[in-house]
Amino acid sequence: MQSTRTHSTDVQTRPLRIGTRGSRLALAQAHMVRALLAAAEGVPEETHEIVVVSTAGDRILDRPLSEIGGKGLFTEEIEAGLLDGTLDLAVHSAKDMPTKLPDGLILTGYLPREDVRDVLVGRTAPTLAELPAGAVVGTASLRRGALVRHLRPDLSVVSFRGNVQTRLAKLERGEVDATLLALAGLKRLDAAHVATEILSLDDFPPAVGQGAIAVETRTDATALRARLAAILDDNTAVALACERAFLDALDGSCRTPIAGHATVADGQVAFSGLILRPDGSATHAIRVEAPIADAVALGASAGAELKARAGAGFFDPD
């Protein structure tokens, strides 16, 4: 009798279905995972199927994420496919992943991390410092908006949804004077040349997970996770475990301006975290370091410390 597709972990040789969003960047990232896995296994890339899944975050573009549900809007439909067995693995931008996953799913790991910095793409001036007073900066990120307001309170920040190409087209049409994007995404799209300024980590720290591509599977897919181990990066996993513990301690979502960045070297993890009021008027920062075995505890304690420093109501909108 012919076998049917189930949640079986016997996947050591069969082709895989890789779930992803349909934007050019999401597809580029899914193709990266497929190419690396195929090369590791010595099979043609086409052995594995890329399955595009429409998510609510891609469909609803007329409201800020903070108003319609936050990060889960980019993952829920894809995760449903993992849980019902129509997908074997999913590829996400790590910064889109909520800290709490549905029961039965796990972040198996990450590809080696790209550059974590943000860039400015300026139409009326090339740098954040050179934008004239009153210039309009468009961003969908509360973190980026709060950082702009902190550094340049004389600028106007407006909500600016859409994929990379959509935002660049809006900028070209003159809807805003500048926008902010992740350098990693532009590199993956061979579009880093559009950046007019690469923002420093000191002035403009990144979102938790920025620059990392996450691979999600079912928790029972033990054989599949063994297959994926060949393409995943241990240092990125340690850094992201620290960052996500920090975010979790702060109840972080698309509703709160939070930055966090961990690096791993010589058996140590170094972490920098920042929280901002939405209007950029106040910040709390922390820098800590610990052995990599304590990465999760380091991130969690850093988040708890900043939460205590900030006090109740720190993230409330004005």
C-alpha positions as a Python dict, from the first residue, in 0.01 Angstrom:
ca = {
    (1, 'M'): (0, 0, 0),
    (2, 'Q'): (134, 344, -88),
    (3, 'S'): (228, 552, 213),
    (4, 'T'): (63, 887, 278),
    (5, 'R'): (230, 1211, 387),
    (6, 'T'): (227, 1230, 767),
    (7, 'H'): (422, 1388, 1051),
    (8, 'S'): (673, 1103, 1029),
    (9, 'T'): (1032, 1191, 1107),
    (10, 'D'): (1155, 947, 840),
    (11, 'V'): (1271, 1223, 604),
    (12, 'Q'): (1636, 1140, 552),
    (13, 'T'): (1606, 1114, 175),
    (14, 'R'): (1272, 1241, 56),
    (15, 'P'): (1219, 1583, -108),
    (16, 'L'): (1109, 1865, 119),
    (17, 'R'): (846, 2137, 97),
    (18, 'I'): (983, 2473, 210),
    (19, 'G'): (727, 2734, 316),
    (20, 'T'): (787, 3105, 269),
    (21, 'R'): (619, 3438, 218),
    (22, 'G'): (597, 3559, -139),
    (23, 'S'): (800, 3883, -135),
    (24, 'R'): (1119, 3898, -339),
    (25, 'L'): (1325, 3906, -19),
    (26, 'A'): (1143, 3613, 139),
    (27, 'L'): (1183, 3410, -180),
    (28, 'A'): (1553, 3499, -201),
    (29, 'Q'): (1599, 3371, 154),
    (30, 'A'): (1406, 3050, 86),
    (31, 'H'): (1617, 2990, -223),
    (32, 'M'): (1932, 3039, -13),
    (33, 'V'): (1819, 2769, 228),
    (34, 'R'): (1722, 2535, -55),
    (35, 'A'): (2052, 2586, -237),
    (36, 'L'): (2261, 2525, 74),
    (37, 'L'): (2065, 2214, 169),
    (38, 'A'): (2079, 2073, -183),
    (39, 'A'): (2454, 2133, -201),
    (40, 'A'): (2507, 1967, 138),
    (41, 'E'): (2310, 1662, 24),
    (42, 'G'): (2450, 1652, -329),
    (43, 'V'): (2112, 1679, -502),
    (44, 'P'): (1970, 1929, -754),
    (45, 'E'): (1808, 2236, -597),
    (46, 'E'): (1480, 2148, -767),
    (47, 'T'): (1461, 1834, -553),
    (48, 'H'): (1306, 2051, -283),
    (49, 'E'): (990, 2253, -351),
    (50, 'I'): (943, 2614, -244),
    (51, 'V'): (582, 2677, -144),
    (52, 'V'): (461, 3039, -128),
    (53, 'V'): (211, 3112, 150),
    (54, 'S'): (15, 3437, 170),
    (55, 'T'): (21, 3585, 520),
    (56, 'A'): (-200, 3846, 681),
    (57, 'G'): (103, 4073, 723),
    (58, 'D'): (152, 4075, 347),
    (59, 'R'): (-215, 4133, 270),
    (60, 'I'): (-296, 4408, 520),
    (61, 'L'): (-84, 4708, 427),
    (62, 'D'): (-301, 5004, 523),
    (63, 'R'): (-238, 4991, 899),
    (64, 'P'): (70, 4970, 1123),
    (65, 'L'): (159, 4622, 1249),
    (66, 'S'): (116, 4746, 1605),
    (67, 'E'): (-255, 4798, 1533),
    (68, 'I'): (-331, 4464, 1368),
    (69, 'G'): (-151, 4201, 1571),
    (70, 'G'): (227, 4232, 1553),
    (71, 'K'): (484, 3980, 1436),
    (72, 'G'): (260, 3673, 1418),
    (73, 'L'): (91, 3823, 1113),
    (74, 'F'): (393, 3716, 904),
    (75, 'T'): (406, 3359, 1035),
    (76, 'E'): (66, 3218, 1132),
    (77, 'E'): (-42, 3079, 794),
    (78, 'I'): (302, 2930, 730),
    (79, 'E'): (306, 2770, 1074),
    (80, 'A'): (-37, 2621, 1008),
    (81, 'G'): (118, 2445, 708),
    (82, 'L'): (394, 2304, 924),
    (83, 'L'): (147, 2175, 1179),
    (84, 'D'): (-84, 2007, 926),
    (85, 'G'): (207, 1845, 741),
    (86, 'T'): (169, 2027, 408),
    (87, 'L'): (508, 2194, 474),
    (88, 'D'): (825, 2034, 610),
    (89, 'L'): (1013, 2347, 705),
    (90, 'A'): (964, 2722, 691),
    (91, 'V'): (1210, 3002, 620),
    (92, 'H'): (1160, 3335, 797),
    (93, 'S'): (1340, 3658, 867),
    (94, 'A'): (1435, 3595, 1229),
    (95, 'K'): (1327, 3944, 1336),
    (96, 'D'): (969, 3857, 1228),
    (97, 'M'): (945, 3565, 1471),
    (98, 'P'): (742, 3601, 1791),
    (99, 'T'): (920, 3484, 2105),
    (100, 'K'): (642, 3232, 2171),
    (101, 'L'): (587, 2969, 1900),
    (102, 'P'): (282, 2745, 1861),
    (103, 'D'): (297, 2413, 2044),
    (104, 'G'): (467, 2154, 1826),
    (105, 'L'): (699, 2397, 1645),
    (106, 'I'): (1062, 2494, 1705),
    (107, 'L'): (1322, 2724, 1557),
    (108, 'T'): (1568, 2460, 1441),
    (109, 'G'): (1840, 2716, 1369),
    (110, 'Y'): (1973, 2995, 1154),
    (111, 'L'): (2196, 3048, 853),
    (112, 'P'): (2518, 3239, 923),
    (113, 'R'): (2415, 3595, 1004),
    (114, 'E'): (2448, 3884, 760),
    (115, 'D'): (2530, 4246, 846),
    (116, 'V'): (2287, 4358, 1117),
    (117, 'R'): (2296, 4732, 1045),
    (118, 'D'): (2017, 4955, 918),
    (119, 'V'): (2057, 5194, 629),
    (120, 'L'): (1901, 5523, 533),
    (121, 'V'): (1777, 5562, 180),
    (122, 'G'): (1751, 5938, 138),
    (123, 'R'): (1576, 6120, -145),
    (124, 'T'): (1627, 6483, -38),
    (125, 'A'): (1950, 6427, 159),
    (126, 'P'): (2189, 6132, 181),
    (127, 'T'): (2227, 6107, 561),
    (128, 'L'): (2007, 6130, 867),
    (129, 'A'): (2210, 6427, 995),
    (130, 'E'): (2168, 6616, 667),
    (131, 'L'): (1791, 6581, 636),
    (132, 'P'): (1637, 6927, 675),
    (133, 'A'): (1416, 7006, 972),
    (134, 'G'): (1062, 6889, 905),
    (135, 'A'): (1169, 6624, 654),
    (136, 'V'): (944, 6316, 649),
    (137, 'V'): (1093, 5974, 727),
    (138, 'G'): (879, 5669, 651),
    (139, 'T'): (911, 5344, 847),
    (140, 'A'): (686, 5062, 965),
    (141, 'S'): (917, 4986, 1260),
    (142, 'L'): (847, 5139, 1600),
    (143, 'R'): (1216, 5086, 1687),
    (144, 'R'): (1336, 5278, 1381),
    (145, 'G'): (1078, 5549, 1434),
    (146, 'A'): (1172, 5595, 1799),
    (147, 'L'): (1543, 5605, 1712),
    (148, 'V'): (1484, 5870, 1446),
    (149, 'R'): (1279, 6078, 1692),
    (150, 'H'): (1553, 6035, 1955),
    (151, 'L'): (1834, 6140, 1722),
    (152, 'R'): (1639, 6399, 1520),
    (153, 'P'): (1328, 6518, 1708),
    (154, 'D'): (1281, 6787, 1445),
    (155, 'L'): (1192, 6528, 1178),
    (156, 'S'): (847, 6388, 1104),
    (157, 'V'): (805, 6008, 1118),
    (158, 'V'): (515, 5842, 934),
    (159, 'S'): (396, 5482, 899),
    (160, 'F'): (535, 5325, 581),
    (161, 'R'): (427, 4966, 514),
    (162, 'G'): (516, 4732, 228),
    (163, 'N'): (798, 4513, 105),
    (164, 'V'): (1135, 4656, 7),
    (165, 'Q'): (1037, 4728, -353),
    (166, 'T'): (709, 4891, -248),
    (167, 'R'): (879, 5120, -1),
    (168, 'L'): (1148, 5220, -249),
    (169, 'A'): (880, 5297, -509),
    (170, 'K'): (691, 5514, -258),
    (171, 'L'): (1016, 5695, -179),
    (172, 'E'): (1082, 5752, -548),
    (173, 'R'): (731, 5898, -589),
    (174, 'G'): (814, 6153, -322),
    (175, 'E'): (576, 6028, -52),
    (176, 'V'): (858, 6066, 203),
    (177, 'D'): (1203, 6222, 209),
    (178, 'A'): (1378, 5910, 338),
    (179, 'T'): (1317, 5560, 459),
    (180, 'L'): (1507, 5299, 660),
    (181, 'L'): (1582, 4941, 560),
    (182, 'A'): (1793, 4649, 677),
    (183, 'L'): (2126, 4624, 499),
    (184, 'A'): (2105, 4244, 509),
    (185, 'G'): (1785, 4242, 305),
    (186, 'L'): (1926, 4481, 48),
    (187, 'K'): (2236, 4263, 11),
    (188, 'R'): (2021, 3954, -45),
    (189, 'L'): (1835, 4144, -316),
    (190, 'D'): (2160, 4271, -473),
    (191, 'A'): (2035, 4621, -395),
    (192, 'A'): (2279, 4748, -132),
    (193, 'H'): (2370, 5029, -372),
    (194, 'V'): (2042, 5210, -298),
    (195, 'A'): (2158, 5288, 57),
    (196, 'T'): (2275, 5646, 97),
    (197, 'E'): (2400, 5594, 455),
    (198, 'I'): (2487, 5289, 663),
    (199, 'L'): (2386, 5374, 1019),
    (200, 'S'): (2623, 5296, 1305),
    (201, 'L'): (2538, 5030, 1562),
    (202, 'D'): (2606, 5279, 1841),
    (203, 'D'): (2350, 5531, 1714),
    (204, 'F'): (2108, 5290, 1552),
    (205, 'P'): (2115, 4943, 1712),
    (206, 'P'): (1926, 4668, 1525),
    (207, 'A'): (1610, 4476, 1592),
    (208, 'V'): (1642, 4144, 1771),
    (209, 'G'): (1722, 3884, 1506),
    (210, 'Q'): (1803, 4135, 1232),
    (211, 'G'): (2025, 3991, 959),
    (212, 'A'): (1947, 3628, 1047),
    (213, 'I'): (1743, 3378, 844),
    (214, 'A'): (1550, 3138, 1067),
    (215, 'V'): (1446, 2782, 983),
    (216, 'E'): (1136, 2651, 1163),
    (217, 'T'): (1021, 2288, 1180),
    (218, 'R'): (794, 2066, 1384),
    (219, 'T'): (942, 1954, 1713),
    (220, 'D'): (889, 1589, 1617),
    (221, 'A'): (1091, 1622, 1295),
    (222, 'T'): (1412, 1489, 1447),
    (223, 'A'): (1553, 1338, 1128),
    (224, 'L'): (1483, 1657, 933),
    (225, 'R'): (1656, 1867, 1197),
    (226, 'A'): (1960, 1641, 1163),
    (227, 'R'): (1961, 1706, 788),
    (228, 'L'): (1939, 2081, 843),
    (229, 'A'): (2229, 2087, 1091),
    (230, 'A'): (2477, 2087, 803),
    (231, 'I'): (2370, 2437, 691),
    (232, 'L'): (2297, 2605, 1025),
    (233, 'D'): (2535, 2823, 1225),
    (234, 'D'): (2607, 2761, 1593),
    (235, 'N'): (2727, 3114, 1676),
    (236, 'T'): (2418, 3271, 1523),
    (237, 'A'): (2203, 3033, 1727),
    (238, 'V'): (2375, 3140, 2049),
    (239, 'A'): (2340, 3510, 1964),
    (240, 'L'): (1973, 3475, 1873),
    (241, 'A'): (1897, 3272, 2186),
    (242, 'C'): (2036, 3560, 2392),
    (243, 'E'): (1853, 3829, 2193),
    (244, 'R'): (1520, 3646, 2196),
    (245, 'A'): (1543, 3590, 2572),
    (246, 'F'): (1595, 3965, 2612),
    (247, 'L'): (1290, 4036, 2396),
    (248, 'D'): (1081, 3780, 2581),
    (249, 'A'): (1167, 3933, 2918),
    (250, 'L'): (1040, 4266, 2789),
    (251, 'D'): (725, 4118, 2633),
    (252, 'G'): (858, 4256, 2307),
    (253, 'S'): (652, 4268, 1990),
    (254, 'C'): (587, 4506, 1704),
    (255, 'R'): (413, 4722, 1967),
    (256, 'T'): (732, 4822, 2150),
    (257, 'P'): (1056, 4998, 2045),
    (258, 'I'): (1330, 4752, 2144),
    (259, 'A'): (1679, 4692, 2003),
    (260, 'G'): (1910, 4404, 2090),
    (261, 'H'): (2230, 4265, 1945),
    (262, 'A'): (2451, 3978, 2061),
    (263, 'T'): (2788, 3869, 1923),
    (264, 'V'): (2986, 3553, 1995),
    (265, 'A'): (3364, 3524, 2014),
    (266, 'D'): (3618, 3323, 2214),
    (267, 'G'): (3353, 3133, 2405),
    (268, 'Q'): (3177, 3449, 2523),
    (269, 'V'): (2854, 3619, 2421),
    (270, 'A'): (2844, 4000, 2439),
    (271, 'F'): (2503, 4164, 2439),
    (272, 'S'): (2385, 4523, 2394),
    (273, 'G'): (2022, 4614, 2452),
    (274, 'L'): (1819, 4933, 2425),
    (275, 'I'): (1461, 5031, 2497),
    (276, 'L'): (1307, 5360, 2393),
    (277, 'R'): (990, 5550, 2460),
    (278, 'P'): (785, 5556, 2138),
    (279, 'D'): (848, 5929, 2100),
    (280, 'G'): (1224, 5880, 2146),
    (281, 'S'): (1232, 6111, 2448),
    (282, 'A'): (1390, 5861, 2687),
    (283, 'T'): (1607, 5550, 2657),
    (284, 'H'): (1762, 5281, 2875),
    (285, 'A'): (2063, 5083, 2755),
    (286, 'I'): (2267, 4789, 2880),
    (287, 'R'): (2588, 4610, 2779),
    (288, 'V'): (2673, 4273, 2936),
    (289, 'E'): (2883, 3965, 2867),
    (290, 'A'): (2886, 3600, 2978),
    (291, 'P'): (3005, 3254, 2867),
    (292, 'I'): (2802, 3117, 2576),
    (293, 'A'): (2647, 2852, 2802),
    (294, 'D'): (2472, 3139, 2982),
    (295, 'A'): (2345, 3316, 2668),
    (296, 'V'): (1976, 3273, 2746),
    (297, 'A'): (2017, 3375, 3110),
    (298, 'L'): (2221, 3678, 3001),
    (299, 'G'): (1953, 3802, 2766),
    (300, 'A'): (1673, 3738, 3013),
    (301, 'S'): (1850, 3919, 3297),
    (302, 'A'): (1933, 4214, 3071),
    (303, 'G'): (1568, 4242, 2972),
    (304, 'A'): (1452, 4219, 3334),
    (305, 'E'): (1698, 4489, 3438),
    (306, 'L'): (1585, 4734, 3170),
    (307, 'K'): (1221, 4661, 3247),
    (308, 'A'): (1284, 4743, 3613),
    (309, 'R'): (1476, 5059, 3527),
    (310, 'A'): (1205, 5184, 3292),
    (311, 'G'): (912, 5125, 3527),
    (312, 'A'): (546, 5090, 3446),
    (313, 'G'): (411, 5276, 3146),
    (314, 'F'): (748, 5334, 2975),
    (315, 'F'): (625, 5199, 2641),
    (316, 'D'): (285, 5365, 2657),
    (317, 'P'): (215, 5593, 2360),
    (318, 'D'): (196, 5963, 2432),
}
